[in-house]
PDB file of C-alpha atoms in Angstrom:
ATOM      1  CA  MET A 194      12.476   8.566  11.747  1.00 55.00           C
ATOM      2  CA  LEU A 195      13.647   4.970  11.354  1.00 55.00           C
ATOM      3  CA  SER A 196      15.015   3.595   8.097  1.00 56.00           C
ATOM      4  CA  THR A 197      13.354   0.584   6.528  1.00 64.00           C
ATOM      5  CA  SER A 198      16.257  -1.676   7.521  1.00 63.00           C
ATOM      6  CA  HIS A 199      15.963  -0.644  11.185  1.00 70.00           C
ATOM      7  CA  LYS A 200      12.209  -1.316  11.135  1.00 75.00           C
ATOM      8  CA  ILE A 201      12.868  -4.778   9.710  1.00 77.00           C
ATOM      9  CA  LYS A 202      15.454  -5.543  12.437  1.00 78.00           C
ATOM     10  CA  ILE A 203      12.932  -4.588  15.132  1.00 85.00           C
ATOM     11  CA  ALA A 204      10.211  -6.677  13.483  1.00 86.00           C
ATOM     12  CA  ARG A 205      12.523  -9.695  13.196  1.00 86.00           C
ATOM     13  CA  GLY A 206      13.338  -9.529  16.891  1.00 88.00           C
ATOM     14  CA  LEU A 207       9.672  -9.219  17.784  1.00 89.00           C
ATOM     15  CA  SER A 208       8.790 -12.135  15.511  1.00 88.00           C
ATOM     16  CA  LYS A 209      11.363 -14.373  17.179  1.00 88.00           C
ATOM     17  CA  ALA A 210       9.947 -13.513  20.607  1.00 91.00           C
ATOM     18  CA  VAL A 211       6.330 -14.113  19.577  1.00 90.00           C
ATOM     19  CA  LEU A 212       7.156 -17.393  17.835  1.00 89.00           C
ATOM     20  CA  PHE A 213       9.195 -18.535  20.848  1.00 89.00           C
ATOM     21  CA  VAL A 214       6.179 -18.033  23.101  1.00 91.00           C
ATOM     22  CA  HIS A 215       3.903 -19.742  20.585  1.00 90.00           C
ATOM     23  CA  ASN A 216       6.280 -22.702  20.446  1.00 87.00           C
ATOM     24  CA  LEU A 217       6.340 -22.995  24.232  1.00 90.00           C
ATOM     25  CA  LEU A 218       2.560 -23.026  24.296  1.00 89.00           C
ATOM     26  CA  GLY A 219       2.277 -25.437  21.398  1.00 90.00           C
ATOM     27  CA  LEU A 220       0.625 -22.811  19.171  1.00 89.00           C
ATOM     28  CA  PRO A 221       1.172 -22.609  15.392  1.00 92.00           C
ATOM     29  CA  ALA A 222       2.839 -19.785  13.490  1.00 91.00           C
ATOM     30  CA  GLU A 223      -0.320 -19.407  11.365  1.00 94.00           C
ATOM     31  CA  VAL A 224      -3.339 -18.201  13.300  1.00 95.00           C
ATOM     32  CA  VAL A 225      -6.783 -16.673  12.921  1.00 97.00           C
ATOM     33  CA  ALA A 226      -7.143 -13.618  15.157  1.00 97.00           C
ATOM     34  CA  SER A 227      -9.603 -10.770  15.685  1.00 98.00           C
ATOM     35  CA  ARG A 228      -8.239  -7.248  15.910  1.00 97.00           C
ATOM     36  CA  ARG A 229     -10.129  -3.907  15.921  1.00 96.00           C
ATOM     37  CA  GLY A 230     -13.374  -5.484  14.829  1.00 97.00           C
ATOM     38  CA  LEU A 231     -11.792  -7.458  11.974  1.00 98.00           C
ATOM     39  CA  THR A 232     -10.828 -11.112  11.664  1.00 98.00           C
ATOM     40  CA  TRP A 233      -7.521 -12.059  10.025  1.00 98.00           C
ATOM     41  CA  SER A 234      -5.699 -15.128   8.811  1.00 98.00           C
ATOM     42  CA  LEU A 235      -2.118 -14.368   9.842  1.00 97.00           C
ATOM     43  CA  ASP A 236       1.330 -15.877   9.355  1.00 96.00           C
ATOM     44  CA  LEU A 237       3.471 -14.556  12.195  1.00 94.00           C
ATOM     45  CA  ARG A 238       6.612 -15.069  10.125  1.00 93.00           C
ATOM     46  CA  GLU A 239       5.457 -12.259   7.805  1.00 94.00           C
ATOM     47  CA  GLY A 240       5.967  -8.562   8.600  1.00 92.00           C
ATOM     48  CA  ILE A 241       2.500  -7.238   7.718  1.00 94.00           C
ATOM     49  CA  ASP A 242       0.756 -10.123   9.464  1.00 96.00           C
ATOM     50  CA  LEU A 243       2.858  -9.756  12.600  1.00 94.00           C
ATOM     51  CA  ALA A 244       2.057  -6.042  12.825  1.00 94.00           C
ATOM     52  CA  ILE A 245      -1.670  -6.802  12.684  1.00 96.00           C
ATOM     53  CA  TYR A 246      -1.320  -9.529  15.332  1.00 95.00           C
ATOM     54  CA  VAL A 247       0.790  -7.502  17.771  1.00 94.00           C
ATOM     55  CA  LEU A 248      -0.335  -3.917  17.150  1.00 94.00           C
ATOM     56  CA  GLY A 249      -3.877  -4.490  15.951  1.00 96.00           C
ATOM     57  CA  GLY A 250      -3.169  -3.127  12.476  1.00 97.00           C
ATOM     58  CA  PHE A 251      -0.516  -2.412   9.883  1.00 95.00           C
ATOM     59  CA  GLU A 252       0.738   1.202   9.858  1.00 92.00           C
ATOM     60  CA  LEU A 253      -1.441   2.476  12.676  1.00 93.00           C
ATOM     61  CA  GLY A 254      -0.737   6.135  11.928  1.00 90.00           C
ATOM     62  CA  THR A 255      -2.032   5.678   8.414  1.00 93.00           C
ATOM     63  CA  LEU A 256      -5.106   3.846   9.658  1.00 95.00           C
ATOM     64  CA  ARG A 257      -5.873   6.737  11.988  1.00 94.00           C
ATOM     65  CA  GLN A 258      -5.653   9.127   9.061  1.00 94.00           C
ATOM     66  CA  TYR A 259      -8.154   7.078   7.100  1.00 96.00           C
ATOM     67  CA  ALA A 260     -10.722   7.768   9.805  1.00 95.00           C
ATOM     68  CA  GLN A 261     -10.311  11.486   9.060  1.00 94.00           C
ATOM     69  CA  LEU A 262     -10.264  11.163   5.288  1.00 96.00           C
ATOM     70  CA  ILE A 263     -12.771   8.450   4.382  1.00 98.00           C
ATOM     71  CA  LYS A 264     -16.503   9.015   4.866  1.00 98.00           C
ATOM     72  CA  PRO A 265     -19.556   6.753   4.591  1.00 98.00           C
ATOM     73  CA  GLY A 266     -20.553   6.398   0.964  1.00 98.00           C
ATOM     74  CA  ASP A 267     -17.071   7.120  -0.435  1.00 98.00           C
ATOM     75  CA  VAL A 268     -15.523   5.244  -3.336  1.00 98.00           C
ATOM     76  CA  VAL A 269     -11.972   4.294  -2.356  1.00 98.00           C
ATOM     77  CA  LEU A 270      -9.113   2.607  -4.251  1.00 98.00           C
ATOM     78  CA  ASP A 271      -6.486   0.449  -2.517  1.00 98.00           C
ATOM     79  CA  ILE A 272      -3.702   0.100  -5.105  1.00 98.00           C
ATOM     80  CA  GLY A 273      -1.042  -2.323  -3.937  1.00 97.00           C
ATOM     81  CA  ALA A 274      -3.480  -3.906  -1.524  1.00 98.00           C
ATOM     82  CA  ASN A 275      -1.325  -6.898  -0.583  1.00 98.00           C
ATOM     83  CA  VAL A 276      -3.171  -9.030   2.030  1.00 98.00           C
ATOM     84  CA  GLY A 277      -5.907  -6.450   2.548  1.00 98.00           C
ATOM     85  CA  ALA A 278      -4.355  -4.842   5.627  1.00 98.00           C
ATOM     86  CA  HIS A 279      -5.820  -1.493   4.579  1.00 98.00           C
ATOM     87  CA  THR A 280      -8.635  -2.731   2.342  1.00 98.00           C
ATOM     88  CA  LEU A 281     -10.675  -4.094   5.255  1.00 98.00           C
ATOM     89  CA  PRO A 282     -10.323  -1.038   7.543  1.00 98.00           C
ATOM     90  CA  MET A 283     -11.318   1.114   4.574  1.00 98.00           C
ATOM     91  CA  ALA A 284     -14.394  -1.066   4.048  1.00 98.00           C
ATOM     92  CA  GLN A 285     -15.390  -0.407   7.657  1.00 98.00           C
ATOM     93  CA  LEU A 286     -15.226   3.323   7.005  1.00 98.00           C
ATOM     94  CA  VAL A 287     -17.085   3.555   3.666  1.00 98.00           C
ATOM     95  CA  GLY A 288     -20.191   1.935   5.150  1.00 98.00           C
ATOM     96  CA  ALA A 289     -22.860  -0.002   3.338  1.00 97.00           C
ATOM     97  CA  ALA A 290     -23.259   2.704   0.677  1.00 98.00           C
ATOM     98  CA  GLY A 291     -19.569   2.923  -0.147  1.00 98.00           C
ATOM     99  CA  LYS A 292     -17.142   0.782  -2.103  1.00 98.00           C
ATOM    100  CA  VAL A 293     -13.485  -0.230  -1.913  1.00 98.00           C
ATOM    101  CA  TYR A 294     -11.741  -1.408  -5.080  1.00 98.00           C
ATOM    102  CA  SER A 295      -8.526  -3.267  -4.302  1.00 98.00           C
ATOM    103  CA  PHE A 296      -5.704  -4.113  -6.722  1.00 98.00           C
ATOM    104  CA  GLU A 297      -2.968  -6.665  -6.022  1.00 98.00           C
ATOM    105  CA  PRO A 298      -1.010  -8.448  -8.785  1.00 98.00           C
ATOM    106  CA  THR A 299       0.705 -11.361  -6.977  1.00 98.00           C
ATOM    107  CA  ALA A 300      -1.047 -14.680  -6.550  1.00 98.00           C
ATOM    108  CA  TYR A 301       0.438 -15.040  -3.048  1.00 98.00           C
ATOM    109  CA  ALA A 302      -0.883 -11.785  -1.564  1.00 98.00           C
ATOM    110  CA  PHE A 303      -4.141 -11.822  -3.488  1.00 98.00           C
ATOM    111  CA  ALA A 304      -5.009 -15.270  -2.153  1.00 98.00           C
ATOM    112  CA  LYS A 305      -4.322 -14.060   1.412  1.00 98.00           C
ATOM    113  CA  GLN A 306      -6.409 -10.962   0.766  1.00 98.00           C
ATOM    114  CA  GLN A 307      -9.345 -13.088  -0.432  1.00 98.00           C
ATOM    115  CA  ALA A 308      -9.062 -15.264   2.666  1.00 98.00           C
ATOM    116  CA  ASN A 309      -9.169 -12.196   4.912  1.00 98.00           C
ATOM    117  CA  ILE A 310     -12.176 -10.786   3.087  1.00 98.00           C
ATOM    118  CA  ALA A 311     -13.966 -14.145   3.462  1.00 98.00           C
ATOM    119  CA  LEU A 312     -13.372 -14.010   7.216  1.00 98.00           C
ATOM    120  CA  ASN A 313     -15.316 -10.712   7.320  1.00 98.00           C
ATOM    121  CA  PRO A 314     -18.556 -11.516   5.427  1.00 98.00           C
ATOM    122  CA  SER A 315     -20.328  -8.399   6.635  1.00 98.00           C
ATOM    123  CA  LEU A 316     -17.786  -6.297   4.677  1.00 98.00           C
ATOM    124  CA  ALA A 317     -17.409  -8.492   1.596  1.00 98.00           C
ATOM    125  CA  SER A 318     -20.130  -6.741  -0.423  1.00 97.00           C
ATOM    126  CA  ARG A 319     -18.317  -3.419   0.052  1.00 98.00           C
ATOM    127  CA  ILE A 320     -15.093  -4.738  -1.505  1.00 98.00           C
ATOM    128  CA  SER A 321     -14.347  -5.409  -5.169  1.00 98.00           C
ATOM    129  CA  ALA A 322     -10.998  -7.220  -5.206  1.00 98.00           C
ATOM    130  CA  HIS A 323      -8.915  -7.626  -8.378  1.00 98.00           C
ATOM    131  CA  GLN A 324      -5.731  -9.514  -9.121  1.00 98.00           C
ATOM    132  CA  MET A 325      -4.466  -6.804 -11.385  1.00 98.00           C
ATOM    133  CA  MET A 326      -1.378  -4.687 -11.956  1.00 98.00           C
ATOM    134  CA  LEU A 327      -2.233  -1.128 -12.939  1.00 98.00           C
ATOM    135  CA  MET A 328       0.040   0.238 -15.629  1.00 97.00           C
ATOM    136  CA  ALA A 329       0.617   3.273 -17.836  1.00 97.00           C
ATOM    137  CA  ASP A 330      -0.688   1.451 -20.915  1.00 95.00           C
ATOM    138  CA  ASP A 331      -3.489  -1.052 -21.392  1.00 95.00           C
ATOM    139  CA  HIS A 332      -1.187  -3.330 -23.366  1.00 91.00           C
ATOM    140  CA  ALA A 333       1.809  -3.210 -21.009  1.00 94.00           C
ATOM    141  CA  GLU A 334       3.551  -6.501 -20.347  1.00 95.00           C
ATOM    142  CA  LEU A 335       2.991  -8.107 -16.965  1.00 96.00           C
ATOM    143  CA  PRO A 336       6.229  -8.633 -14.983  1.00 96.00           C
ATOM    144  CA  GLU A 337       6.806 -12.195 -13.845  1.00 97.00           C
ATOM    145  CA  SER A 338       7.117 -11.206 -10.209  1.00 97.00           C
ATOM    146  CA  VAL A 339       6.555  -8.285  -7.831  1.00 96.00           C
ATOM    147  CA  TYR A 340       7.583  -7.717  -4.208  1.00 94.00           C
ATOM    148  CA  SER A 341       4.667  -8.663  -1.970  1.00 95.00           C
ATOM    149  CA  SER A 342       6.089 -10.807   0.852  1.00 94.00           C
ATOM    150  CA  TRP A 343       8.083  -9.378   3.754  1.00 92.00           C
ATOM    151  CA  PRO A 344       9.313 -12.498   5.616  1.00 92.00           C
ATOM    152  CA  LEU A 345      10.941 -11.880   8.976  1.00 91.00           C
ATOM    153  CA  GLU A 346      13.961 -14.015   8.212  1.00 87.00           C
ATOM    154  CA  ASP A 347      17.430 -13.532   6.774  1.00 84.00           C
ATOM    155  CA  ALA A 348      17.590 -15.104   3.334  1.00 87.00           C
ATOM    156  CA  VAL A 349      19.649 -14.562   0.178  1.00 90.00           C
ATOM    157  CA  ASP A 350      16.638 -13.917  -2.072  1.00 91.00           C
ATOM    158  CA  LEU A 351      15.414 -10.868  -0.138  1.00 91.00           C
ATOM    159  CA  HIS A 352      15.759  -7.279  -1.373  1.00 85.00           C
ATOM    160  CA  SER A 353      18.927  -5.733   0.046  1.00 83.00           C
ATOM    161  CA  THR A 354      17.114  -2.725   1.530  1.00 83.00           C
ATOM    162  CA  HIS A 355      13.434  -3.386   2.207  1.00 85.00           C
ATOM    163  CA  CYS A 356      13.940  -7.166   2.651  1.00 87.00           C
ATOM    164  CA  GLY A 357      10.954  -8.051   0.492  1.00 91.00           C
ATOM    165  CA  ARG A 358      10.609 -11.231  -1.542  1.00 94.00           C
ATOM    166  CA  LEU A 359       9.510 -11.341  -5.157  1.00 96.00           C
ATOM    167  CA  MET A 360       6.313 -13.319  -5.681  1.00 97.00           C
ATOM    168  CA  GLY A 361       4.805 -14.539  -8.928  1.00 98.00           C
ATOM    169  CA  THR A 362       2.060 -12.736 -10.812  1.00 98.00           C
ATOM    170  CA  CYS A 363       0.450 -15.809 -12.380  1.00 97.00           C
ATOM    171  CA  GLY A 364      -3.265 -15.152 -12.844  1.00 97.00           C
ATOM    172  CA  SER A 365      -2.937 -11.382 -12.903  1.00 98.00           C
ATOM    173  CA  VAL A 366      -3.965  -9.012 -15.673  1.00 97.00           C
ATOM    174  CA  THR A 367      -2.716  -5.535 -16.560  1.00 97.00           C
ATOM    175  CA  GLY A 368      -4.465  -2.346 -17.564  1.00 97.00           C
ATOM    176  CA  THR A 369      -4.774   1.331 -16.816  1.00 98.00           C
ATOM    177  CA  LEU A 370      -6.852   2.590 -13.945  1.00 98.00           C
ATOM    178  CA  ASP A 371      -8.839   4.818 -16.280  1.00 98.00           C
ATOM    179  CA  SER A 372      -9.827   1.862 -18.464  1.00 98.00           C
ATOM    180  CA  PHE A 373     -10.709  -0.268 -15.432  1.00 98.00           C
ATOM    181  CA  LEU A 374     -12.971   2.441 -14.005  1.00 98.00           C
ATOM    182  CA  LEU A 375     -14.633   2.974 -17.362  1.00 98.00           C
ATOM    183  CA  ASP A 376     -15.401  -0.745 -17.685  1.00 97.00           C
ATOM    184  CA  ALA A 377     -16.620  -0.882 -14.077  1.00 98.00           C
ATOM    185  CA  GLU A 378     -18.805   2.194 -14.629  1.00 98.00           C
ATOM    186  CA  VAL A 379     -17.139   4.041 -11.770  1.00 98.00           C
ATOM    187  CA  VAL A 380     -17.478   7.749 -12.528  1.00 97.00           C
ATOM    188  CA  HIS A 381     -16.144   9.268  -9.312  1.00 98.00           C
ATOM    189  CA  VAL A 382     -13.389   8.341  -6.828  1.00 98.00           C
ATOM    190  CA  ASP A 383     -12.968  10.048  -3.466  1.00 98.00           C
ATOM    191  CA  PHE A 384      -9.739   8.612  -2.113  1.00 98.00           C
ATOM    192  CA  VAL A 385      -6.739   6.577  -3.364  1.00 98.00           C
ATOM    193  CA  LYS A 386      -4.119   4.747  -1.349  1.00 98.00           C
ATOM    194  CA  LEU A 387      -1.115   3.999  -3.543  1.00 97.00           C
ATOM    195  CA  ASP A 388       1.707   1.713  -2.366  1.00 95.00           C
ATOM    196  CA  VAL A 389       3.423   0.038  -5.315  1.00 95.00           C
ATOM    197  CA  ASP A 390       7.147   0.179  -4.506  1.00 90.00           C
ATOM    198  CA  GLY A 391       8.445   2.267  -7.388  1.00 89.00           C
ATOM    199  CA  ASN A 392       5.642   1.740  -9.921  1.00 94.00           C
ATOM    200  CA  GLU A 393       3.777   4.886  -8.897  1.00 96.00           C
ATOM    201  CA  ASN A 394       4.626   6.716 -12.124  1.00 96.00           C
ATOM    202  CA  ASP A 395       3.044   4.019 -14.279  1.00 96.00           C
ATOM    203  CA  VAL A 396      -0.105   3.813 -12.159  1.00 98.00           C
ATOM    204  CA  LEU A 397      -0.627   7.568 -12.194  1.00 98.00           C
ATOM    205  CA  ALA A 398       0.133   7.852 -15.910  1.00 97.00           C
ATOM    206  CA  GLY A 399      -2.768   5.497 -16.520  1.00 98.00           C
ATOM    207  CA  ALA A 400      -5.028   7.429 -14.124  1.00 98.00           C
ATOM    208  CA  ARG A 401      -4.798  10.899 -15.549  1.00 97.00           C
ATOM    209  CA  GLY A 402      -8.494  10.943 -16.463  1.00 97.00           C
ATOM    210  CA  ILE A 403      -9.841  10.139 -13.013  1.00 98.00           C
ATOM    211  CA  LEU A 404      -7.335  12.479 -11.366  1.00 98.00           C
ATOM    212  CA  GLN A 405      -8.568  15.323 -13.537  1.00 97.00           C
ATOM    213  CA  SER A 406     -12.276  14.589 -13.166  1.00 97.00           C
ATOM    214  CA  SER A 407     -12.517  13.500  -9.517  1.00 98.00           C
ATOM    215  CA  LYS A 408      -9.428  15.122  -7.973  1.00 97.00           C
ATOM    216  CA  PRO A 409      -9.312  12.421  -5.253  1.00 98.00           C
ATOM    217  CA  LYS A 410      -7.065  12.716  -2.261  1.00 98.00           C
ATOM    218  CA  LEU A 411      -4.031  10.444  -2.603  1.00 98.00           C
ATOM    219  CA  MET A 412      -2.040   8.735   0.114  1.00 97.00           C
ATOM    220  CA  LEU A 413       1.321   7.414  -1.004  1.00 96.00           C
ATOM    221  CA  GLU A 414       4.768   6.467   0.175  1.00 93.00           C
ATOM    222  CA  LEU A 415       7.747   8.459  -1.059  1.00 95.00           C
ATOM    223  CA  ALA A 416      10.797   6.189  -1.044  1.00 92.00           C
ATOM    224  CA  PRO A 417      13.694   7.445  -3.186  1.00 93.00           C
ATOM    225  CA  TYR A 418      15.708   4.256  -2.639  1.00 91.00           C
ATOM    226  CA  VAL A 419      13.294   2.159  -4.716  1.00 90.00           C
ATOM    227  CA  TYR A 420      14.250   4.347  -7.696  1.00 90.00           C
ATOM    228  CA  GLU A 421      18.004   3.866  -7.197  1.00 83.00           C
ATOM    229  CA  SER A 422      18.426   2.354 -10.676  1.00 82.00           C
ATOM    230  CA  CYS A 423      16.710   5.387 -12.270  1.00 87.00           C
ATOM    231  CA  PRO A 424      16.650   8.264  -9.751  1.00 88.00           C
ATOM    232  CA  HIS A 425      15.016  10.668 -12.186  1.00 92.00           C
ATOM    233  CA  ARG A 426      11.799   8.655 -11.901  1.00 94.00           C
ATOM    234  CA  PHE A 427      11.373   9.864  -8.321  1.00 96.00           C
ATOM    235  CA  ASP A 428      11.581  13.484  -9.457  1.00 96.00           C
ATOM    236  CA  GLU A 429       9.172  12.708 -12.328  1.00 96.00           C
ATOM    237  CA  LEU A 430       6.635  11.371  -9.807  1.00 97.00           C
ATOM    238  CA  LEU A 431       6.765  14.609  -7.830  1.00 97.00           C
ATOM    239  CA  TYR A 432       6.564  16.824 -10.890  1.00 97.00           C
ATOM    240  CA  PHE A 433       3.613  14.808 -12.225  1.00 97.00           C
ATOM    241  CA  LEU A 434       1.630  15.395  -9.030  1.00 97.00           C
ATOM    242  CA  TRP A 435       2.521  19.084  -8.859  1.00 97.00           C
ATOM    243  CA  GLY A 436       1.611  19.448 -12.535  1.00 96.00           C
ATOM    244  CA  MET A 437      -1.823  17.961 -11.776  1.00 96.00           C
ATOM    245  CA  GLY A 438      -2.342  20.610  -9.117  1.00 97.00           C
ATOM    246  CA  TYR A 439      -1.532  18.456  -6.085  1.00 97.00           C
ATOM    247  CA  GLY A 440       0.335  19.617  -3.029  1.00 97.00           C
ATOM    248  CA  MET A 441       1.763  17.194  -0.480  1.00 97.00           C
ATOM    249  CA  SER A 442       2.034  17.068   3.298  1.00 96.00           C
ATOM    250  CA  GLU A 443       3.646  14.617   5.686  1.00 94.00           C
ATOM    251  CA  ILE A 444       1.061  12.349   7.280  1.00 92.00           C
ATOM    252  CA  ALA A 445       2.796  12.032  10.631  1.00 87.00           C
ATOM    253  CA  THR A 446       3.163  15.768  11.265  1.00 90.00           C
ATOM    254  CA  GLY A 447       0.937  17.543   8.763  1.00 91.00           C
ATOM    255  CA  ARG A 448       3.989  19.486   7.541  1.00 93.00           C
ATOM    256  CA  VAL A 449       3.531  20.822   4.021  1.00 95.00           C
ATOM    257  CA  LEU A 450       6.284  19.592   1.730  1.00 97.00           C
ATOM    258  CA  PRO A 451       8.237  22.047  -0.433  1.00 96.00           C
ATOM    259  CA  GLN A 452       7.782  21.818  -4.194  1.00 96.00           C
ATOM    260  CA  ASN A 453      11.433  20.912  -4.605  1.00 96.00           C
ATOM    261  CA  PRO A 454      12.640  17.313  -5.145  1.00 95.00           C
ATOM    262  CA  THR A 455      16.024  17.918  -3.540  1.00 95.00           C
ATOM    263  CA  ALA A 456      14.445  19.393  -0.413  1.00 96.00           C
ATOM    264  CA  ILE A 457      12.040  16.446  -0.168  1.00 96.00           C
ATOM    265  CA  ARG A 458      14.884  13.946  -0.513  1.00 94.00           C
ATOM    266  CA  ALA A 459      16.611  15.687   2.381  1.00 93.00           C
ATOM    267  CA  LEU A 460      13.600  14.983   4.618  1.00 92.00           C
ATOM    268  CA  ILE A 461      13.780  11.213   4.004  1.00 91.00           C
ATOM    269  CA  PRO A 462      16.425   9.072   5.754  1.00 86.00           C
ATOM    270  CA  ASP A 463      18.719   6.880   3.671  1.00 84.00           C
ATOM    271  CA  ALA A 464      16.897   3.689   2.715  1.00 82.00           C
ATOM    272  CA  GLY A 465      13.761   5.142   4.312  1.00 86.00           C
ATOM    273  CA  SER A 466      10.429   6.502   3.206  1.00 90.00           C
ATOM    274  CA  LEU A 467       7.868   9.181   3.948  1.00 91.00           C
ATOM    275  CA  ASN A 468       4.108   8.661   3.933  1.00 93.00           C
ATOM    276  CA  VAL A 469       2.378  11.663   2.446  1.00 96.00           C
ATOM    277  CA  LEU A 470      -1.098  12.956   1.686  1.00 97.00           C
ATOM    278  CA  ALA A 471      -1.517  14.598  -1.709  1.00 97.00           C
ATOM    279  CA  LYS A 472      -4.533  16.760  -2.386  1.00 96.00           C
ATOM    280  CA  ILE A 473      -5.453  19.506  -4.816  1.00 95.00           C
ATOM    281  CA  CYS A 474      -4.005  22.777  -3.576  1.00 82.00           C
ATOM    282  CA  GLY A 475      -6.741  24.768  -1.812  1.00 73.00           C
ATOM    283  CA  ASP A 476      -8.813  21.705  -0.832  1.00 76.00           C
ATOM    284  CA  THR A 477      -9.598  21.278   2.851  1.00 65.00           C
TER     285      THR A 477
END
């Protein structure tokens, strides 16, 4: 299992090669491309965009899992949606009777997400996109910036481990997921993808109601290194999910994770992460 830093090094090398070829051919770094039945506006200097351009999608293993977990007619939440790399594939799966609600707080990524949705008009009616940061409290203060850009360059303003860049949240609002769903008259949720780089505790604290009533399956990334300033928050995340009746398994292998934070940490490489599926114990 590769650490995040090793993945970034590989992506940077690939980006240089792709951009070199583009330069030779007189092609721009920003392109519109069709992949797996979807059309994308892509900046090949960005990690997520490059993955879509070269591989056909971002996090292919996760996308394959969606096909097993999301059914036509489902209501799905993409929390930490970024440019819509998962929002649009989810919209393909829920069908005309389903709905995807996406949440992204930064102006940068949200604008790119809206552009990608606009390039796929047949799916637009299935997506409800919101520039919003989900919090533990409806009155929580919005941070000025959040990591949402992963440029494939070496720069002093990038995060020391995951190499992300902070982007501004101008235009965003805050609130709890439970309050949002109440206002939107959404009474049931089938599936949640959660990727918020260390803010998982706050999102879930504000979603206790829907977790109890709908018991949706959750897909999330466990990354202890993003909690390095307050390691106990990682343990709190795990205990919260177990306390709600959720068990977790590794997405790549299906291995059931032990209900022990220390044992789970041991499964994750330094500066790495583990994508997991959480579902109510006993659910199929």
